[in-house]
Each structure stands twice: as structure tokens, then as C-alpha cells.
């Protein structure tokens, strides 16, 4: 495969462009900016699988009426420590913001809260939502279901999603610790991004339709992805389905995939938690302990070939700092798709 040329794009113009696209499709202005910010923030952090790669997909779903751009998001069940939210088929970001805000408010009262969501859609990178809790001196969790691209352990039929989960923990002087991971070896969007860039993917990410290891991202997407850590990743996938799907009334992988084929609402389920640190110990003391933990981990002697020891999420924070300064590398194939959308919506492009 021949590599695709890249252009560095500034964060602000890219975010503004995406916001104008979604506003041009009748999203309320605040919602349009939220969706744009969540996607471009993912690209800033180097998580291209959940960045502007999603824009063409979102646009197509909105245009065919598969997503409700004016949802009436409601709490349908409530206890002192939990909520169940009906997202009314809104864009996942719009629903997730409301749900995590409710989780944070509830945790202030009870110390810990859980919020389940049904009738939602793709919410982009989970770190965006878990970090909402970190900003309030809480620990945040975010889990979501996904369409079927993985077989159960020992099987070959695509029945499970990449089912990502995220946990974010505040620190003091150090970066927050943020684990944001698919339960597959790689997110499906990583293969889509590699295909966009005309790149191979590592062996071990996916099998083709004939169950052979492949490094061709298109063949991998046509076949099936593999769980991270073998049967352990499979177990994590199942448990995400239990929390984000079974518990909330949300769909599971095969149901989402059928909805994608038929143009019906996806009914994606999410699960959020917020933990009030002050309910356990003083926030400053906790953050100091986390900072010390980070320093201890970094004291490790480096293995051969390693240049540093990083904590979960640290690479993404550092990447975001660099890209805010230097720009986000975007393949021209991606920019060409965005420019076509701009023409269709009737907005200008200013890379």
C-alpha cells in the first residue's frame, strides 16, 4: 500500500468546521459544538478511531433520520444512588453529557452514583465523559456497547462489539490517569483509519472472512476483530454488555448491526459512574497519593528498547499538547471527504 499524503490542520478551524456542519443539519448550536469538540478532541489526543473519521457516518445517520437531533432526554427511573435515562435516540454526545452531569450531581449527594442509558447512539471516545467527573474532583467511569464485529471465545460468528470502557482518576501535579480502551485488541475505527491512510495493521488485530490472520484493514473489517487478551477480553466484552446493555435496556451487538443495515435507531446503551473522592478522604490527600503512585511507577528500570514508562492516558495528554501547538496530521483522503460534506451542507472550508 502506498502511504497517503497528510496535511497538518489547526485544532480550532477543524472544530469550527465540524460544528458548522452539524449546525447546518439542524442540531441546536450548543449540541453542534459539543459533538464537534468531542470528535476533534479525540484527534488531538491521537485517538483517530473516534475523531472526525466519524463525521461522515454521523452526517449520513442524521440525513436518513436514524438519529433524533432534538431529543427529549428523560429520567425514567431514579433511586438515591442511581438513574435510568432514556436518550430519545439523540446523538450519543448529547445524551452522554446529560447522563454524566446527572451522575456527578447524584454523587455529590450520595458519594457514588450509577447512571444507565438506553436509546442513545455512538458517543465518541469515552475519555471525554469520564474526564467530566475528574474536572469535579471525582473518579469517572463510562462504558458503552457497540455493533457486532467480534466472535465469542471459541466461536467464529460476529456477535459482540468492541465494547469500550473508560475509567479516569484525578491526580495533583501529574496528568490524570485515564484508561480508555476497547475490549478488542484494537477499535474498529483504528482499522478504518488505517484503511483511510492506505496502511497495514499489525498481525493479531483481526482475522479475514476465512479465519486467517490479516494485516489488510479492509479484510479485517470484512472478517472479525480479536478480543484483547484472548478469553479475558471476551469476558470484559460480555460484562460491558451486561452493564451498558442488559441493565439499561440497550441493544447488544447483533441488534445494533441489524439497525445499521435497516436504517433503524441503534438503541445504544451506556453506563456511567461517578465516585466522590471527598466521601472517602480529603481530595488533596488523594491527589497527593496518586501523584506519589505515578512517581513510584516511573522509577521502574527500563526494559530493552524502551525510552520511558508512561501511565494510562499520559501519551494522549502529551500528544494533545503537541498538536494544539503544531496542528493535527490529517490524511488528504479524510479532508477530501470533509470537503465534500462542506459543499453538500453549503459551508466554507478554512484549513
Short mmCIF file of C-alpha atoms in Angstrom, two decimals:
data_model
loop_
_atom_site.label_atom_id
_atom_site.label_comp_id
_atom_site.label_asym_id
_atom_site.label_seq_id
_atom_site.Cartn_x
_atom_site.Cartn_y
_atom_site.Cartn_z
CA UNK A 1 0.00 0.00 0.00
CA UNK A 2 1.27 3.47 -0.87
CA UNK A 3 1.00 5.95 2.03
CA UNK A 4 -1.45 8.83 1.76
CA UNK A 5 -0.20 12.41 1.99
CA UNK A 6 -1.04 14.29 5.17
CA UNK A 7 -1.73 17.93 5.98
CA UNK A 8 -1.49 19.43 9.45
CA UNK A 9 -4.74 21.14 10.39
CA UNK A 10 -5.16 23.54 13.28
CA UNK A 11 -7.46 22.41 16.07
CA UNK A 12 -9.74 25.45 16.10
CA UNK A 13 -10.61 25.57 12.37
CA UNK A 14 -11.27 21.82 12.35
CA UNK A 15 -13.55 22.05 15.37
CA UNK A 16 -15.32 25.11 13.95
CA UNK A 17 -15.86 23.33 10.65
CA UNK A 18 -17.40 20.28 12.34
CA UNK A 19 -19.65 22.48 14.48
CA UNK A 20 -20.89 24.33 11.40
CA UNK A 21 -21.58 21.02 9.64
CA UNK A 22 -23.76 19.76 12.47
CA UNK A 23 -25.48 23.11 12.94
CA UNK A 24 -26.21 23.04 9.22
CA UNK A 25 -28.00 19.73 9.79
CA UNK A 26 -30.38 21.35 12.30
CA UNK A 27 -28.60 20.47 15.54
CA UNK A 28 -29.02 23.14 18.22
CA UNK A 29 -25.88 25.27 18.31
CA UNK A 30 -24.74 24.08 21.74
CA UNK A 31 -25.15 20.44 20.73
CA UNK A 32 -23.33 21.01 17.44
CA UNK A 33 -20.34 22.47 19.28
CA UNK A 34 -20.37 19.62 21.80
CA UNK A 35 -20.28 16.95 19.11
CA UNK A 36 -17.56 18.81 17.20
CA UNK A 37 -15.44 19.30 20.32
CA UNK A 38 -15.68 15.64 21.34
CA UNK A 39 -14.55 14.44 17.91
CA UNK A 40 -11.70 16.90 17.40
CA UNK A 41 -10.55 16.37 21.00
CA UNK A 42 -10.12 12.69 20.14
CA UNK A 43 -7.96 13.61 17.14
CA UNK A 44 -5.96 15.98 19.33
CA UNK A 45 -5.24 13.09 21.68
CA UNK A 46 -4.23 10.81 18.81
CA UNK A 47 -7.39 8.70 19.09
CA UNK A 48 -8.28 9.00 15.40
CA UNK A 49 -10.60 5.99 15.60
CA UNK A 50 -13.10 8.24 17.40
CA UNK A 51 -12.34 11.61 15.82
CA UNK A 52 -13.52 13.34 12.64
CA UNK A 53 -13.46 9.92 10.99
CA UNK A 54 -16.96 9.71 12.49
CA UNK A 55 -18.28 12.87 10.80
CA UNK A 56 -19.39 11.23 7.51
CA UNK A 57 -21.12 8.47 9.47
CA UNK A 58 -22.93 10.90 11.76
CA UNK A 59 -23.97 13.06 8.81
CA UNK A 60 -25.39 10.04 6.97
CA UNK A 61 -27.31 8.90 10.06
CA UNK A 62 -28.79 12.36 10.60
CA UNK A 63 -29.78 12.75 6.96
CA UNK A 64 -31.66 9.47 6.84
CA UNK A 65 -33.46 10.23 10.10
CA UNK A 66 -31.73 7.48 12.04
CA UNK A 67 -30.80 9.93 14.81
CA UNK A 68 -33.02 12.47 16.58
CA UNK A 69 -31.35 15.91 16.54
CA UNK A 70 -33.88 17.33 19.04
CA UNK A 71 -34.15 14.59 21.67
CA UNK A 72 -36.33 14.85 24.75
CA UNK A 73 -33.91 13.21 27.20
CA UNK A 74 -35.73 11.93 30.28
CA UNK A 75 -35.01 10.26 33.59
CA UNK A 76 -37.32 7.24 33.67
CA UNK A 77 -36.20 5.63 36.95
CA UNK A 78 -34.45 7.06 39.99
CA UNK A 79 -33.21 5.90 43.39
CA UNK A 80 -30.99 7.77 45.87
CA UNK A 81 -27.89 6.43 44.10
CA UNK A 82 -28.95 5.63 40.55
CA UNK A 83 -30.76 6.88 37.47
CA UNK A 84 -32.00 5.34 34.24
CA UNK A 85 -32.07 7.75 31.31
CA UNK A 86 -33.97 7.49 28.03
CA UNK A 87 -31.88 9.30 25.40
CA UNK A 88 -34.76 9.54 22.89
CA UNK A 89 -32.40 8.45 20.09
CA UNK A 90 -30.27 11.58 20.45
CA UNK A 91 -26.68 11.83 19.32
CA UNK A 92 -24.55 9.95 21.82
CA UNK A 93 -22.59 13.02 22.88
CA UNK A 94 -25.73 14.97 23.71
CA UNK A 95 -27.11 12.09 25.76
CA UNK A 96 -23.77 11.28 27.43
CA UNK A 97 -23.22 14.86 28.57
CA UNK A 98 -26.61 14.87 30.27
CA UNK A 99 -26.10 11.44 31.81
CA UNK A 100 -22.64 12.14 33.23
CA UNK A 101 -23.80 15.51 34.57
CA UNK A 102 -26.60 13.69 36.37
CA UNK A 103 -24.12 11.12 37.71
CA UNK A 104 -21.90 13.90 39.06
CA UNK A 105 -24.81 15.68 40.73
CA UNK A 106 -26.04 12.44 42.26
CA UNK A 107 -22.56 11.51 43.53
CA UNK A 108 -22.34 14.84 45.37
CA UNK A 109 -25.35 13.73 47.38
CA UNK A 110 -24.59 10.04 47.84
CA UNK A 111 -20.81 9.65 47.41
CA UNK A 112 -21.17 7.30 44.45
CA UNK A 113 -23.71 7.10 41.66
CA UNK A 114 -24.60 4.96 38.66
CA UNK A 115 -26.48 6.14 35.59
CA UNK A 116 -27.70 3.77 32.90
CA UNK A 117 -28.72 4.99 29.46
CA UNK A 118 -30.79 3.44 26.67
CA UNK A 119 -31.96 4.81 23.31
CA UNK A 120 -28.66 6.55 22.57
CA UNK A 121 -26.05 6.49 19.81
CA UNK A 122 -22.26 6.44 19.36
CA UNK A 123 -20.75 8.83 21.93
CA UNK A 124 -17.17 9.08 20.55
CA UNK A 125 -14.23 8.49 22.93
CA UNK A 126 -15.19 7.53 26.47
CA UNK A 127 -12.40 9.64 27.99
CA UNK A 128 -14.36 12.78 27.14
CA UNK A 129 -17.13 11.74 29.54
CA UNK A 130 -15.04 10.19 32.30
CA UNK A 131 -12.94 13.38 32.42
CA UNK A 132 -16.10 15.36 33.18
CA UNK A 133 -16.02 13.67 36.59
CA UNK A 134 -12.29 14.32 37.00
CA UNK A 135 -12.95 18.03 36.49
CA UNK A 136 -15.24 17.84 39.54
CA UNK A 137 -12.66 16.01 41.70
CA UNK A 138 -14.35 12.68 41.15
CA UNK A 139 -13.44 9.36 39.58
CA UNK A 140 -15.43 8.76 36.40
CA UNK A 141 -16.39 5.59 34.56
CA UNK A 142 -18.01 5.29 31.14
CA UNK A 143 -18.96 2.08 29.31
CA UNK A 144 -20.81 1.63 26.04
CA UNK A 145 -21.99 -1.10 23.76
CA UNK A 146 -21.09 -1.39 20.07
CA UNK A 147 -22.06 -3.23 16.90
CA UNK A 148 -21.10 -6.87 16.36
CA UNK A 149 -17.60 -7.25 14.92
CA UNK A 150 -16.12 -9.93 17.22
CA UNK A 151 -16.91 -13.61 17.77
CA UNK A 152 -17.36 -15.11 21.23
CA UNK A 153 -14.36 -17.06 22.52
CA UNK A 154 -14.33 -20.40 20.71
CA UNK A 155 -16.76 -19.22 18.01
CA UNK A 156 -16.47 -17.54 14.62
CA UNK A 157 -19.78 -15.65 14.25
CA UNK A 158 -19.67 -11.88 14.80
CA UNK A 159 -21.91 -11.40 17.85
CA UNK A 160 -20.04 -9.00 20.16
CA UNK A 161 -18.97 -5.37 19.95
CA UNK A 162 -15.64 -3.78 20.79
CA UNK A 163 -17.49 -2.61 23.93
CA UNK A 164 -15.08 0.04 25.22
CA UNK A 165 -14.80 1.13 28.81
CA UNK A 166 -13.11 4.08 30.44
CA UNK A 167 -12.03 4.99 33.94
CA UNK A 168 -10.45 8.35 34.77
CA UNK A 169 -8.79 9.24 38.07
CA UNK A 170 -7.68 12.76 39.05
CA UNK A 171 -4.12 13.49 40.10
CA UNK A 172 -2.48 16.58 41.59
CA UNK A 173 0.51 17.89 39.65
CA UNK A 174 0.55 14.91 37.31
CA UNK A 175 -1.79 14.11 34.45
CA UNK A 176 -4.99 12.34 35.38
CA UNK A 177 -4.77 8.58 34.95
CA UNK A 178 -7.16 7.65 32.13
CA UNK A 179 -7.69 4.12 30.86
CA UNK A 180 -9.84 4.36 27.72
CA UNK A 181 -9.84 1.07 25.85
CA UNK A 182 -11.78 -1.16 23.55
CA UNK A 183 -12.12 -4.72 24.77
CA UNK A 184 -10.85 -5.82 21.36
CA UNK A 185 -7.14 -5.64 20.55
CA UNK A 186 -7.94 -2.53 18.51
CA UNK A 187 -11.06 -0.47 17.96
CA UNK A 188 -12.79 -0.96 14.62
CA UNK A 189 -12.13 2.70 13.92
CA UNK A 190 -8.39 2.02 14.06
CA UNK A 191 -8.75 -0.33 11.11
CA UNK A 192 -10.92 2.22 9.31
CA UNK A 193 -8.28 4.90 9.93
CA UNK A 194 -5.53 2.60 8.65
CA UNK A 195 -7.57 1.92 5.52
CA UNK A 196 -8.04 5.67 5.05
CA UNK A 197 -4.25 6.09 5.21
CA UNK A 198 -3.58 3.04 2.98
CA UNK A 199 -1.65 1.38 5.80
CA UNK A 200 -1.35 -2.17 7.06
CA UNK A 201 -2.33 -3.07 10.62
CA UNK A 202 -0.36 -5.30 12.99
CA UNK A 203 -0.92 -9.04 12.83
CA UNK A 204 -3.13 -10.09 15.71
CA UNK A 205 -5.69 -7.32 15.35
CA UNK A 206 -8.11 -9.17 13.09
CA UNK A 207 -8.92 -12.24 11.02
CA UNK A 208 -10.28 -12.18 7.48
CA UNK A 209 -13.54 -13.84 6.43
CA UNK A 210 -11.71 -17.18 6.07
CA UNK A 211 -10.37 -17.00 9.66
CA UNK A 212 -6.84 -16.18 8.55
CA UNK A 213 -4.67 -13.59 10.24
CA UNK A 214 -4.60 -10.46 8.10
CA UNK A 215 -2.79 -7.14 8.11
CA UNK A 216 -5.14 -5.69 5.48
CA UNK A 217 -7.57 -3.45 7.39
CA UNK A 218 -10.33 -3.87 4.82
CA UNK A 219 -10.11 -7.65 5.04
CA UNK A 220 -10.08 -7.40 8.82
CA UNK A 221 -13.22 -5.28 8.84
CA UNK A 222 -14.89 -7.77 6.50
CA UNK A 223 -13.82 -10.61 8.80
CA UNK A 224 -13.71 -10.11 12.54
CA UNK A 225 -11.68 -8.32 15.18
CA UNK A 226 -9.99 -10.17 18.04
CA UNK A 227 -10.51 -9.68 21.78
CA UNK A 228 -7.71 -8.16 23.80
CA UNK A 229 -6.00 -10.73 25.99
CA UNK A 230 -7.88 -13.64 24.42
CA UNK A 231 -10.62 -15.06 26.62
CA UNK A 232 -10.10 -12.31 29.20
CA UNK A 233 -11.01 -9.62 26.70
CA UNK A 234 -14.01 -11.69 25.68
CA UNK A 235 -15.08 -11.77 29.32
CA UNK A 236 -14.77 -7.99 29.57
CA UNK A 237 -16.91 -7.59 26.42
CA UNK A 238 -19.64 -9.69 27.95
CA UNK A 239 -19.59 -7.68 31.17
CA UNK A 240 -19.82 -4.37 29.31
CA UNK A 241 -22.90 -5.78 27.56
CA UNK A 242 -24.32 -6.68 30.97
CA UNK A 243 -23.89 -3.14 32.34
CA UNK A 244 -24.47 -1.00 29.24
CA UNK A 245 -26.98 -3.29 27.51
CA UNK A 246 -28.80 -5.75 29.73
CA UNK A 247 -29.07 -3.45 32.76
CA UNK A 248 -30.22 -0.40 30.80
CA UNK A 249 -32.48 -1.91 28.16
CA UNK A 250 -29.96 -1.01 25.47
CA UNK A 251 -29.25 -3.13 22.41
CA UNK A 252 -26.42 -5.63 22.05
CA UNK A 253 -24.05 -6.11 19.12
CA UNK A 254 -26.18 -8.09 16.62
CA UNK A 255 -29.18 -5.80 17.24
CA UNK A 256 -27.06 -2.71 16.56
CA UNK A 257 -25.62 -4.23 13.40
CA UNK A 258 -29.13 -5.07 12.17
CA UNK A 259 -30.22 -1.49 12.89
CA UNK A 260 -27.28 -0.20 10.86
CA UNK A 261 -28.34 -2.33 7.89
CA UNK A 262 -32.02 -1.40 8.15
CA UNK A 263 -31.64 2.30 8.96
CA UNK A 264 -33.42 1.92 12.32
CA UNK A 265 -32.41 3.59 15.63
CA UNK A 266 -29.47 1.82 17.25
CA UNK A 267 -30.67 1.93 20.87
CA UNK A 268 -27.08 2.01 22.10
CA UNK A 269 -26.76 1.67 25.86
CA UNK A 270 -24.23 3.38 28.11
CA UNK A 271 -23.29 3.03 31.76
CA UNK A 272 -21.72 5.85 33.80
CA UNK A 273 -20.42 6.08 37.34
CA UNK A 274 -19.14 8.98 39.38
CA UNK A 275 -17.28 8.50 42.66
CA UNK A 276 -16.96 11.45 45.04
CA UNK A 277 -13.41 11.25 46.37
CA UNK A 278 -14.24 13.51 49.31
CA UNK A 279 -16.63 10.83 50.56
CA UNK A 280 -13.59 8.62 51.18
CA UNK A 281 -10.77 11.03 52.04
CA UNK A 282 -9.76 14.67 51.54
CA UNK A 283 -9.36 15.36 47.83
CA UNK A 284 -5.90 16.92 48.20
CA UNK A 285 -4.66 13.89 50.14
CA UNK A 286 -5.98 11.55 47.46
CA UNK A 287 -4.36 13.52 44.66
CA UNK A 288 -1.06 13.57 46.52
CA UNK A 289 -1.23 9.79 46.88
CA UNK A 290 -1.95 9.40 43.16
CA UNK A 291 1.00 11.67 42.32
CA UNK A 292 3.25 9.57 44.54
CA UNK A 293 1.93 6.38 42.93
CA UNK A 294 2.80 7.78 39.50
CA UNK A 295 6.32 8.67 40.65
CA UNK A 296 6.81 5.16 42.05
CA UNK A 297 5.70 3.53 38.79
CA UNK A 298 8.03 5.77 36.78
CA UNK A 299 11.00 4.65 38.88
CA UNK A 300 10.99 1.29 37.12
CA UNK A 301 14.17 0.32 35.33
CA UNK A 302 13.51 0.46 31.59
CA UNK A 303 13.39 -2.73 29.59
CA UNK A 304 15.50 -3.06 26.45
CA UNK A 305 14.26 -0.75 23.71
CA UNK A 306 12.02 1.32 25.99
CA UNK A 307 12.52 5.07 26.37
CA UNK A 308 10.08 5.77 29.21
CA UNK A 309 7.39 4.39 31.48
CA UNK A 310 4.01 6.01 30.86
CA UNK A 311 0.79 5.86 32.87
CA UNK A 312 -2.53 5.15 31.14
CA UNK A 313 -3.62 8.26 29.26
CA UNK A 314 -0.28 10.05 29.53
CA UNK A 315 0.60 9.57 25.87
CA UNK A 316 -2.74 11.10 24.88
CA UNK A 317 -2.26 14.16 27.12
CA UNK A 318 1.22 14.75 25.70
CA UNK A 319 0.00 14.25 22.14
CA UNK A 320 -2.78 16.79 22.69
CA UNK A 321 -0.31 19.37 23.98
CA UNK A 322 1.90 18.93 20.92
CA UNK A 323 -0.97 19.03 18.46
CA UNK A 324 -2.53 22.14 19.96
CA UNK A 325 0.77 23.80 19.17
CA UNK A 326 1.73 22.14 15.88
CA UNK A 327 -1.56 21.03 14.34
CA UNK A 328 -3.30 17.69 13.80
CA UNK A 329 -1.99 15.49 10.94
CA UNK A 330 -4.90 14.59 8.66
CA UNK A 331 -4.72 12.37 5.57
CA UNK A 332 -5.89 14.17 2.44
CA UNK A 333 -8.37 11.32 1.89
CA UNK A 334 -10.13 12.34 5.13
CA UNK A 335 -10.05 16.03 4.27
CA UNK A 336 -11.50 15.27 0.84
CA UNK A 337 -14.48 13.58 2.49
CA UNK A 338 -14.97 16.55 4.81
CA UNK A 339 -14.75 19.00 1.91
CA UNK A 340 -17.47 17.10 0.05
CA UNK A 341 -19.70 17.33 3.12
CA UNK A 342 -18.96 21.06 3.29
CA UNK A 343 -20.16 21.50 -0.29
CA UNK A 344 -23.30 19.48 0.39
CA UNK A 345 -24.13 21.44 3.54
CA UNK A 346 -23.13 24.75 1.98
CA UNK A 347 -20.36 25.89 4.31
CA UNK A 348 -16.83 27.11 3.68
CA UNK A 349 -13.66 25.18 4.47
CA UNK A 350 -10.73 27.02 6.06
CA UNK A 351 -7.97 24.57 6.80
#
